[in-house]
mmCIF file of C-alpha atoms in Angstrom:
data_model
loop_
_atom_site.group_PDB
_atom_site.id
_atom_site.type_symbol
_atom_site.label_atom_id
_atom_site.label_comp_id
_atom_site.label_asym_id
_atom_site.label_seq_id
_atom_site.Cartn_x
_atom_site.Cartn_y
_atom_site.Cartn_z
ATOM 1 C CA MET F 1 3.037 6.866 -16.919
ATOM 2 C CA TRP F 2 1.128 8.845 -19.925
ATOM 3 C CA GLN F 3 3.501 9.711 -22.689
ATOM 4 C CA VAL F 4 2.783 13.598 -23.960
ATOM 5 C CA ASN F 5 1.009 12.572 -26.803
ATOM 6 C CA ASP F 6 -1.435 10.238 -24.917
ATOM 7 C CA ALA F 7 -4.466 13.332 -23.986
ATOM 8 C CA HIS F 8 -4.233 13.883 -28.194
ATOM 9 C CA GLU F 9 -4.379 10.133 -28.853
ATOM 10 C CA ILE F 10 -7.933 9.872 -27.364
ATOM 11 C CA LEU F 11 -9.064 12.443 -28.469
ATOM 12 C CA ASP F 12 -8.376 12.457 -32.185
ATOM 13 C CA ARG F 13 -9.567 8.414 -31.294
ATOM 14 C CA THR F 14 -12.783 10.441 -29.885
ATOM 15 C CA LEU F 15 -13.390 12.920 -32.190
ATOM 16 C CA PHE F 16 -12.942 10.752 -35.411
ATOM 17 C CA ALA F 17 -13.683 6.973 -34.604
ATOM 18 C CA GLY F 18 -15.226 5.468 -36.974
ATOM 19 C CA ALA F 19 -14.493 8.245 -39.719
ATOM 20 C CA THR F 20 -14.048 7.620 -43.614
ATOM 21 C CA THR F 21 -11.384 8.522 -45.486
ATOM 22 C CA GLN F 22 -14.135 10.209 -48.111
ATOM 23 C CA TYR F 23 -13.907 13.685 -49.103
ATOM 24 C CA LEU F 24 -17.655 15.454 -49.008
ATOM 25 C CA ASN F 25 -17.884 18.517 -51.748
ATOM 26 C CA ARG F 26 -19.566 21.558 -49.970
ATOM 27 C CA ASN F 27 -22.339 21.429 -51.795
ATOM 28 C CA SER F 28 -22.982 18.158 -50.787
ATOM 29 C CA ILE F 29 -23.416 18.864 -46.864
ATOM 30 C CA PRO F 30 -27.213 20.350 -45.865
ATOM 31 C CA THR F 31 -26.972 23.755 -45.198
ATOM 32 C CA SER F 32 -28.540 23.001 -41.292
ATOM 33 C CA VAL F 33 -25.001 21.102 -41.277
ATOM 34 C CA ARG F 34 -23.043 23.919 -42.712
ATOM 35 C CA ALA F 35 -24.643 26.718 -40.743
ATOM 36 C CA HIS F 36 -23.434 24.381 -37.637
ATOM 37 C CA ARG F 37 -19.654 24.670 -38.309
ATOM 38 C CA PRO F 38 -18.563 27.396 -36.615
ATOM 39 C CA LYS F 39 -20.097 26.031 -33.272
ATOM 40 C CA ALA F 40 -18.310 22.664 -34.650
ATOM 41 C CA ARG F 41 -14.959 23.738 -35.086
ATOM 42 C CA SER F 42 -15.241 26.451 -31.808
ATOM 43 C CA PHE F 43 -16.145 22.937 -29.791
ATOM 44 C CA ILE F 44 -13.303 21.107 -31.511
ATOM 45 C CA TRP F 45 -11.174 23.493 -30.311
ATOM 46 C CA LEU F 46 -12.424 23.433 -27.260
ATOM 47 C CA LEU F 47 -11.458 19.914 -26.757
ATOM 48 C CA TYR F 48 -7.772 20.394 -27.906
ATOM 49 C CA ALA F 49 -7.097 23.094 -25.602
ATOM 50 C CA VAL F 50 -9.083 21.227 -22.583
ATOM 51 C CA ALA F 51 -6.083 17.739 -23.825
ATOM 52 C CA ALA F 52 -3.309 20.401 -23.535
ATOM 53 C CA VAL F 53 -4.300 21.138 -20.454
ATOM 54 C CA VAL F 54 -4.512 16.865 -19.418
ATOM 55 C CA THR F 55 -1.285 16.753 -21.153
ATOM 56 C CA ALA F 56 0.461 19.599 -19.388
ATOM 57 C CA LEU F 57 -0.417 17.708 -16.206
ATOM 58 C CA ALA F 58 -0.126 14.566 -17.351
ATOM 59 C CA THR F 59 4.072 15.288 -17.925
ATOM 60 C CA ASN F 60 4.246 16.818 -14.628
ATOM 61 C CA VAL F 61 3.949 13.461 -13.221
ATOM 62 C CA GLN F 62 7.060 12.312 -12.281
ATOM 63 C CA ALA F 63 7.963 8.979 -11.117
ATOM 64 C CA SER F 64 10.025 9.456 -7.634
ATOM 65 C CA ASP F 65 12.044 7.190 -5.427
ATOM 66 C CA ARG F 66 10.757 9.120 -2.348
ATOM 67 C CA ALA F 67 7.909 8.155 -0.348
ATOM 68 C CA PRO F 68 5.042 10.977 -0.022
ATOM 69 C CA ARG F 69 3.564 12.324 3.231
ATOM 70 C CA TYR F 70 0.894 9.845 3.503
ATOM 71 C CA ASP F 71 -1.877 10.955 6.035
ATOM 72 C CA HIS F 72 -2.641 7.594 7.066
ATOM 73 C CA ILE F 73 -0.334 3.951 7.191
ATOM 74 C CA VAL F 74 -2.442 0.916 8.026
ATOM 75 C CA VAL F 75 -0.057 -2.027 8.507
ATOM 76 C CA VAL F 76 -1.416 -5.913 8.189
ATOM 77 C CA VAL F 77 0.591 -9.186 9.184
ATOM 78 C CA MET F 78 -0.257 -12.270 8.440
ATOM 79 C CA GLU F 79 0.880 -15.845 9.478
ATOM 80 C CA ASN F 80 3.776 -18.362 8.308
ATOM 81 C CA HIS F 81 3.672 -19.008 4.474
ATOM 82 C CA SER F 82 5.985 -18.308 2.043
ATOM 83 C CA PHE F 83 5.944 -16.121 -0.928
ATOM 84 C CA ASP F 84 5.324 -18.771 -3.238
ATOM 85 C CA LYS F 85 2.256 -20.146 -1.492
ATOM 86 C CA ILE F 86 0.991 -16.993 -1.337
ATOM 87 C CA PHE F 87 1.476 -15.810 -4.993
ATOM 88 C CA SER F 88 -0.074 -18.711 -6.715
ATOM 89 C CA ALA F 89 -2.515 -19.615 -4.213
ATOM 90 C CA ASP F 90 -6.030 -19.732 -5.985
ATOM 91 C CA LYS F 91 -7.928 -18.978 -2.941
ATOM 92 C CA ALA F 92 -5.626 -15.383 -2.199
ATOM 93 C CA SER F 93 -7.757 -14.420 -4.711
ATOM 94 C CA TYR F 94 -7.936 -10.546 -2.598
ATOM 95 C CA LEU F 95 -4.071 -10.670 -2.131
ATOM 96 C CA ARG F 96 -2.888 -11.499 -5.757
ATOM 97 C CA SER F 97 -5.036 -8.532 -6.576
ATOM 98 C CA LEU F 98 -3.683 -6.666 -4.188
ATOM 99 C CA GLY F 99 -0.438 -7.422 -5.878
ATOM 100 C CA LYS F 100 -1.422 -6.643 -9.248
ATOM 101 C CA ASN F 101 -2.471 -3.490 -9.220
ATOM 102 C CA GLY F 102 -0.052 -2.034 -5.800
ATOM 103 C CA ALA F 103 3.889 -2.893 -5.648
ATOM 104 C CA VAL F 104 4.586 -6.716 -4.558
ATOM 105 C CA PHE F 105 8.077 -7.604 -3.496
ATOM 106 C CA THR F 106 9.532 -10.952 -4.911
ATOM 107 C CA ARG F 107 12.720 -10.615 -2.733
ATOM 108 C CA SER F 108 10.753 -9.855 0.825
ATOM 109 C CA TYR F 109 12.295 -11.678 3.738
ATOM 110 C CA GLY F 110 11.426 -12.203 7.523
ATOM 111 C CA VAL F 111 14.386 -11.761 9.851
ATOM 112 C CA ALA F 112 13.819 -14.336 12.867
ATOM 113 C CA HIS F 113 12.533 -18.129 13.878
ATOM 114 C CA PRO F 114 10.116 -18.348 15.203
ATOM 115 C CA SER F 115 7.171 -15.165 15.005
ATOM 116 C CA GLN F 116 8.025 -12.986 17.906
ATOM 117 C CA PRO F 117 10.885 -11.665 17.025
ATOM 118 C CA ASN F 118 9.492 -10.651 13.502
ATOM 119 C CA TYR F 119 7.264 -8.589 15.223
ATOM 120 C CA PHE F 120 9.582 -6.713 17.213
ATOM 121 C CA ALA F 121 11.922 -6.250 13.873
ATOM 122 C CA LEU F 122 8.259 -4.428 12.883
ATOM 123 C CA PHE F 123 7.313 -2.218 15.493
ATOM 124 C CA SER F 124 11.182 -1.233 17.094
ATOM 125 C CA GLY F 125 13.650 -2.192 14.701
ATOM 126 C CA SER F 126 15.158 -5.361 16.790
ATOM 127 C CA THR F 127 14.124 -8.434 17.898
ATOM 128 C CA HIS F 128 16.715 -7.841 21.156
ATOM 129 C CA GLY F 129 17.801 -11.112 21.468
ATOM 130 C CA VAL F 130 14.252 -12.747 21.116
ATOM 131 C CA LYS F 131 14.330 -16.336 20.160
ATOM 132 C CA ASP F 132 11.045 -17.476 21.296
ATOM 133 C CA ASP F 133 7.286 -16.890 21.906
ATOM 134 C CA LYS F 134 7.172 -16.692 25.169
ATOM 135 C CA SER F 135 6.399 -13.095 26.801
ATOM 136 C CA HIS F 136 9.438 -10.424 27.597
ATOM 137 C CA ASP F 137 9.297 -7.567 29.096
ATOM 138 C CA ILE F 138 11.918 -4.945 27.013
ATOM 139 C CA ASN F 139 12.378 -1.037 27.544
ATOM 140 C CA LYS F 140 13.345 -0.001 24.474
ATOM 141 C CA PRO F 141 12.266 3.069 22.099
ATOM 142 C CA ASN F 142 9.746 1.499 19.520
ATOM 143 C CA LEU F 143 7.475 3.030 16.868
ATOM 144 C CA ALA F 144 4.512 3.833 19.258
ATOM 145 C CA SER F 145 7.051 6.028 21.373
ATOM 146 C CA ALA F 146 8.481 7.347 18.786
ATOM 147 C CA MET F 147 5.142 8.745 17.351
ATOM 148 C CA ALA F 148 4.554 9.726 20.159
ATOM 149 C CA GLY F 149 7.971 12.018 20.739
ATOM 150 C CA ALA F 150 6.516 13.741 17.789
ATOM 151 C CA GLY F 151 3.613 14.522 18.770
ATOM 152 C CA LYS F 152 1.170 11.968 16.555
ATOM 153 C CA ARG F 153 -0.549 8.662 17.494
ATOM 154 C CA PHE F 154 -0.522 5.123 17.025
ATOM 155 C CA VAL F 155 -2.467 3.040 17.832
ATOM 156 C CA GLY F 156 -2.681 -1.519 17.394
ATOM 157 C CA TYR F 157 -6.250 -2.723 16.025
ATOM 158 C CA VAL F 158 -6.241 -6.590 17.809
ATOM 159 C CA GLU F 159 -9.050 -9.162 16.801
ATOM 160 C CA LYS F 160 -10.079 -11.029 19.854
ATOM 161 C CA GLY F 161 -8.275 -14.136 20.703
ATOM 162 C CA SER F 162 -4.940 -13.007 18.860
ATOM 163 C CA PRO F 163 -1.760 -13.556 21.270
ATOM 164 C CA ARG F 164 0.855 -11.491 23.312
ATOM 165 C CA LYS F 165 3.365 -12.560 20.130
ATOM 166 C CA HIS F 166 1.374 -10.991 17.659
ATOM 167 C CA ASN F 167 0.908 -7.568 19.553
ATOM 168 C CA PRO F 168 5.128 -6.515 20.174
ATOM 169 C CA TRP F 169 3.309 -3.341 21.868
ATOM 170 C CA GLU F 170 2.741 -5.648 24.610
ATOM 171 C CA SER F 171 5.803 -6.199 25.885
ATOM 172 C CA PHE F 172 7.121 -2.266 25.599
ATOM 173 C CA ALA F 173 7.426 -0.550 28.389
ATOM 174 C CA THR F 174 7.059 3.003 26.644
ATOM 175 C CA ALA F 175 4.228 1.612 24.457
ATOM 176 C CA LYS F 176 1.565 0.562 27.007
ATOM 177 C CA GLY F 177 -2.361 2.442 26.130
ATOM 178 C CA VAL F 178 -1.384 2.036 22.034
ATOM 179 C CA GLU F 179 -3.534 -1.270 21.449
ATOM 180 C CA GLN F 180 -7.622 -0.974 20.880
ATOM 181 C CA PRO F 181 -10.030 -3.995 20.086
ATOM 182 C CA LEU F 182 -10.798 -4.678 16.320
ATOM 183 C CA ASN F 183 -13.660 -3.567 16.819
ATOM 184 C CA ALA F 184 -13.122 0.017 16.897
ATOM 185 C CA PHE F 185 -11.471 0.526 13.462
ATOM 186 C CA PRO F 186 -13.368 3.101 12.534
ATOM 187 C CA SER F 187 -15.753 3.138 9.740
ATOM 188 C CA ASN F 188 -14.732 7.004 8.744
ATOM 189 C CA PHE F 189 -11.643 6.131 7.335
ATOM 190 C CA GLY F 190 -10.302 9.594 7.840
ATOM 191 C CA SER F 191 -10.584 9.115 11.552
ATOM 192 C CA LEU F 192 -7.710 7.017 11.446
ATOM 193 C CA PRO F 193 -4.327 7.880 13.321
ATOM 194 C CA PRO F 194 -1.327 8.359 10.985
ATOM 195 C CA VAL F 195 0.133 4.598 11.944
ATOM 196 C CA SER F 196 -1.738 1.205 13.062
ATOM 197 C CA PHE F 197 -1.420 -1.603 12.771
ATOM 198 C CA VAL F 198 -4.121 -4.706 12.395
ATOM 199 C CA ILE F 199 -3.606 -7.976 13.538
ATOM 200 C CA PRO F 200 -5.976 -10.510 13.079
ATOM 201 C CA ASN F 201 -6.499 -13.166 15.423
ATOM 202 C CA LEU F 202 -5.307 -17.203 14.834
ATOM 203 C CA LEU F 203 -8.126 -18.550 12.795
ATOM 204 C CA ASN F 204 -8.020 -15.088 10.180
ATOM 205 C CA ASP F 205 -4.086 -14.361 10.426
ATOM 206 C CA MET F 206 -3.375 -18.799 7.870
ATOM 207 C CA HIS F 207 -0.903 -19.435 11.574
ATOM 208 C CA ASP F 208 -4.172 -22.127 12.704
ATOM 209 C CA GLY F 209 -6.931 -21.038 9.367
ATOM 210 C CA THR F 210 -6.666 -21.835 6.016
ATOM 211 C CA ILE F 211 -5.314 -19.314 3.053
ATOM 212 C CA ALA F 212 -9.211 -18.478 1.587
ATOM 213 C CA GLN F 213 -10.706 -18.233 5.461
ATOM 214 C CA ALA F 214 -7.793 -15.540 5.694
ATOM 215 C CA ASP F 215 -8.228 -14.307 2.445
ATOM 216 C CA ILE F 216 -11.970 -13.556 2.938
ATOM 217 C CA TRP F 217 -10.937 -12.071 6.108
ATOM 218 C CA LEU F 218 -8.567 -9.588 4.801
ATOM 219 C CA ARG F 219 -11.249 -8.513 2.052
ATOM 220 C CA ASN F 220 -14.626 -7.927 4.284
ATOM 221 C CA HIS F 221 -11.961 -5.786 7.107
ATOM 222 C CA LEU F 222 -9.712 -3.919 4.930
ATOM 223 C CA GLY F 223 -11.081 -3.805 1.454
ATOM 224 C CA GLY F 224 -12.884 -0.594 2.246
ATOM 225 C CA TYR F 225 -9.744 1.401 3.470
ATOM 226 C CA ALA F 226 -7.893 0.129 0.558
ATOM 227 C CA SER F 227 -10.399 1.481 -1.711
ATOM 228 C CA TRP F 228 -10.537 4.519 -0.615
ATOM 229 C CA ALA F 229 -7.005 4.493 0.447
ATOM 230 C CA ILE F 230 -6.325 5.582 -3.031
ATOM 231 C CA GLN F 231 -7.955 8.822 -3.309
ATOM 232 C CA ASN F 232 -7.262 9.667 -0.022
ATOM 233 C CA ASN F 233 -3.684 9.817 0.462
ATOM 234 C CA SER F 234 -3.373 6.944 2.472
ATOM 235 C CA LEU F 235 -1.434 3.239 2.465
ATOM 236 C CA LEU F 236 -2.405 0.068 3.078
ATOM 237 C CA ILE F 237 0.767 -2.396 4.105
ATOM 238 C CA VAL F 238 0.159 -6.378 3.962
ATOM 239 C CA THR F 239 3.004 -8.519 5.373
ATOM 240 C CA PHE F 240 3.562 -11.962 6.705
ATOM 241 C CA ASP F 241 5.507 -12.558 9.594
ATOM 242 C CA GLU F 242 7.707 -15.934 8.414
ATOM 243 C CA ASP F 243 7.671 -18.152 5.809
ATOM 244 C CA ASP F 244 6.636 -22.037 6.665
ATOM 245 C CA TYR F 245 10.189 -22.450 8.065
ATOM 246 C CA HIS F 246 12.297 -22.874 4.942
ATOM 247 C CA ALA F 247 15.843 -21.321 4.855
ATOM 248 C CA GLY F 248 15.009 -18.503 2.647
ATOM 249 C CA ASN F 249 12.121 -17.155 4.964
ATOM 250 C CA ARG F 250 11.058 -14.781 2.175
ATOM 251 C CA ILE F 251 7.271 -13.524 2.085
ATOM 252 C CA PHE F 252 4.489 -12.062 0.809
ATOM 253 C CA THR F 253 4.781 -8.009 0.473
ATOM 254 C CA VAL F 254 2.407 -5.548 -0.841
ATOM 255 C CA LEU F 255 2.313 -1.763 -0.233
ATOM 256 C CA TYR F 256 -0.744 -0.531 -1.757
ATOM 257 C CA GLY F 257 -2.715 2.530 -2.184
ATOM 258 C CA ALA F 258 -2.053 6.463 -3.568
ATOM 259 C CA ARG F 259 0.768 7.241 -5.436
ATOM 260 C CA ILE F 260 1.791 3.294 -5.592
ATOM 261 C CA LYS F 261 3.094 2.466 -9.334
ATOM 262 C CA PRO F 262 1.826 -1.417 -10.476
ATOM 263 C CA GLY F 263 4.547 -3.886 -10.613
ATOM 264 C CA ARG F 264 6.689 -6.515 -9.007
ATOM 265 C CA TYR F 265 9.731 -5.722 -8.055
ATOM 266 C CA VAL F 266 12.851 -7.198 -7.030
ATOM 267 C CA THR F 267 14.356 -4.980 -4.714
ATOM 268 C CA LYS F 268 15.444 -6.735 -1.392
ATOM 269 C CA ILE F 269 13.644 -5.445 1.298
ATOM 270 C CA ASN F 270 12.712 -6.878 5.183
ATOM 271 C CA HIS F 271 11.025 -5.790 8.245
ATOM 272 C CA TYR F 272 13.621 -3.307 9.008
ATOM 273 C CA SER F 273 12.982 -1.745 5.411
ATOM 274 C CA VAL F 274 9.418 -1.551 5.787
ATOM 275 C CA LEU F 275 10.172 0.173 9.923
ATOM 276 C CA ARG F 276 12.696 2.679 8.083
ATOM 277 C CA THR F 277 10.023 3.445 5.390
ATOM 278 C CA ILE F 278 6.807 4.634 7.680
ATOM 279 C CA GLU F 279 9.922 6.278 9.752
ATOM 280 C CA ASP F 280 10.857 8.255 6.939
ATOM 281 C CA ILE F 281 6.846 8.824 5.771
ATOM 282 C CA GLU F 282 6.195 9.815 9.448
ATOM 283 C CA GLY F 283 9.608 12.260 9.649
ATOM 284 C CA ILE F 284 10.598 10.642 12.721
ATOM 285 C CA ASP F 285 14.385 9.050 13.739
ATOM 286 C CA PRO F 286 15.403 5.849 12.396
ATOM 287 C CA ILE F 287 14.995 3.033 15.444
ATOM 288 C CA GLY F 288 17.823 0.675 15.849
ATOM 289 C CA ALA F 289 18.159 -1.090 12.555
ATOM 290 C CA SER F 290 16.374 -0.105 10.641
ATOM 291 C CA ALA F 291 18.871 2.625 10.550
ATOM 292 C CA LYS F 292 20.947 1.034 9.031
ATOM 293 C CA VAL F 293 18.673 0.180 5.499
ATOM 294 C CA ASN F 294 17.667 1.837 2.987
ATOM 295 C CA SER F 295 13.233 3.208 2.910
ATOM 296 C CA ILE F 296 11.536 1.344 -0.074
ATOM 297 C CA ALA F 297 12.037 2.935 -3.335
ATOM 298 C CA GLY F 298 11.436 3.377 -6.835
ATOM 299 C CA ILE F 299 7.863 2.517 -6.570
ATOM 300 C CA TRP F 300 5.927 5.844 -5.739
ATOM 301 C CA TYR F 301 4.754 7.974 -7.973
ATOM 302 C CA GLY F 302 4.718 12.256 -7.087
ATOM 303 C CA PRO F 303 7.333 15.263 -7.618
#
């Protein structure tokens, strides 16, 4: 975060870069230069006035524990890789760049094995007792129904070939009609719904494909949105359903976008924490187990 003197320091470096400490006799300064001294002095004072305004604005940029009200949130869910495998992978260059310039959590965890209950947890605040990847029909509240109840849209953008176990809304009676094909993801990002999930297929989510393949896919499909989000009060969340079946179930989760303080954060979070954060941003009541956890805090810039 900017310090109070940063603007003045930048100004001083700009004005006096390369200057020597030699003093000049007034008569040694050419008349043409002396004639312009009032204008030069006025220009310098103008720059200092601008610096004062910049300083005032910078001083008002406070760190906040409360998430801002974003215009758009996009959540991407990848598959079956531990935090260490992603964070240390040379071929995950885009994911690592998001981590470098966003808020990456070193203690983020899935809540179950196998995949499907993790998607249920992220979408509805509960695994609903599911311990497999079979088809289930559930009539419980979820993020889509909560958004609809608040008069807001939710869309699940699904790439062709993604199975039902990765598309949680397909299992909920109160979330019918929210799914769209991935090619419906708008190029005009301002027309996105307030909250959307993006689900790659098995080749592009690291389930069957490689880390490098998924990383390239993510850059190609969400890189434009990520860059746009920074300047347009929007947020990208990239997370994983579960790790590669280690006992800890530690996964890679990064939040990237406007008003994010970049860094590595050691706060322990899980799918319920991410859901609770989305709910708080949208101003909707927490669902299921998300009501028992805290929203993500300490990573935001804002009043």
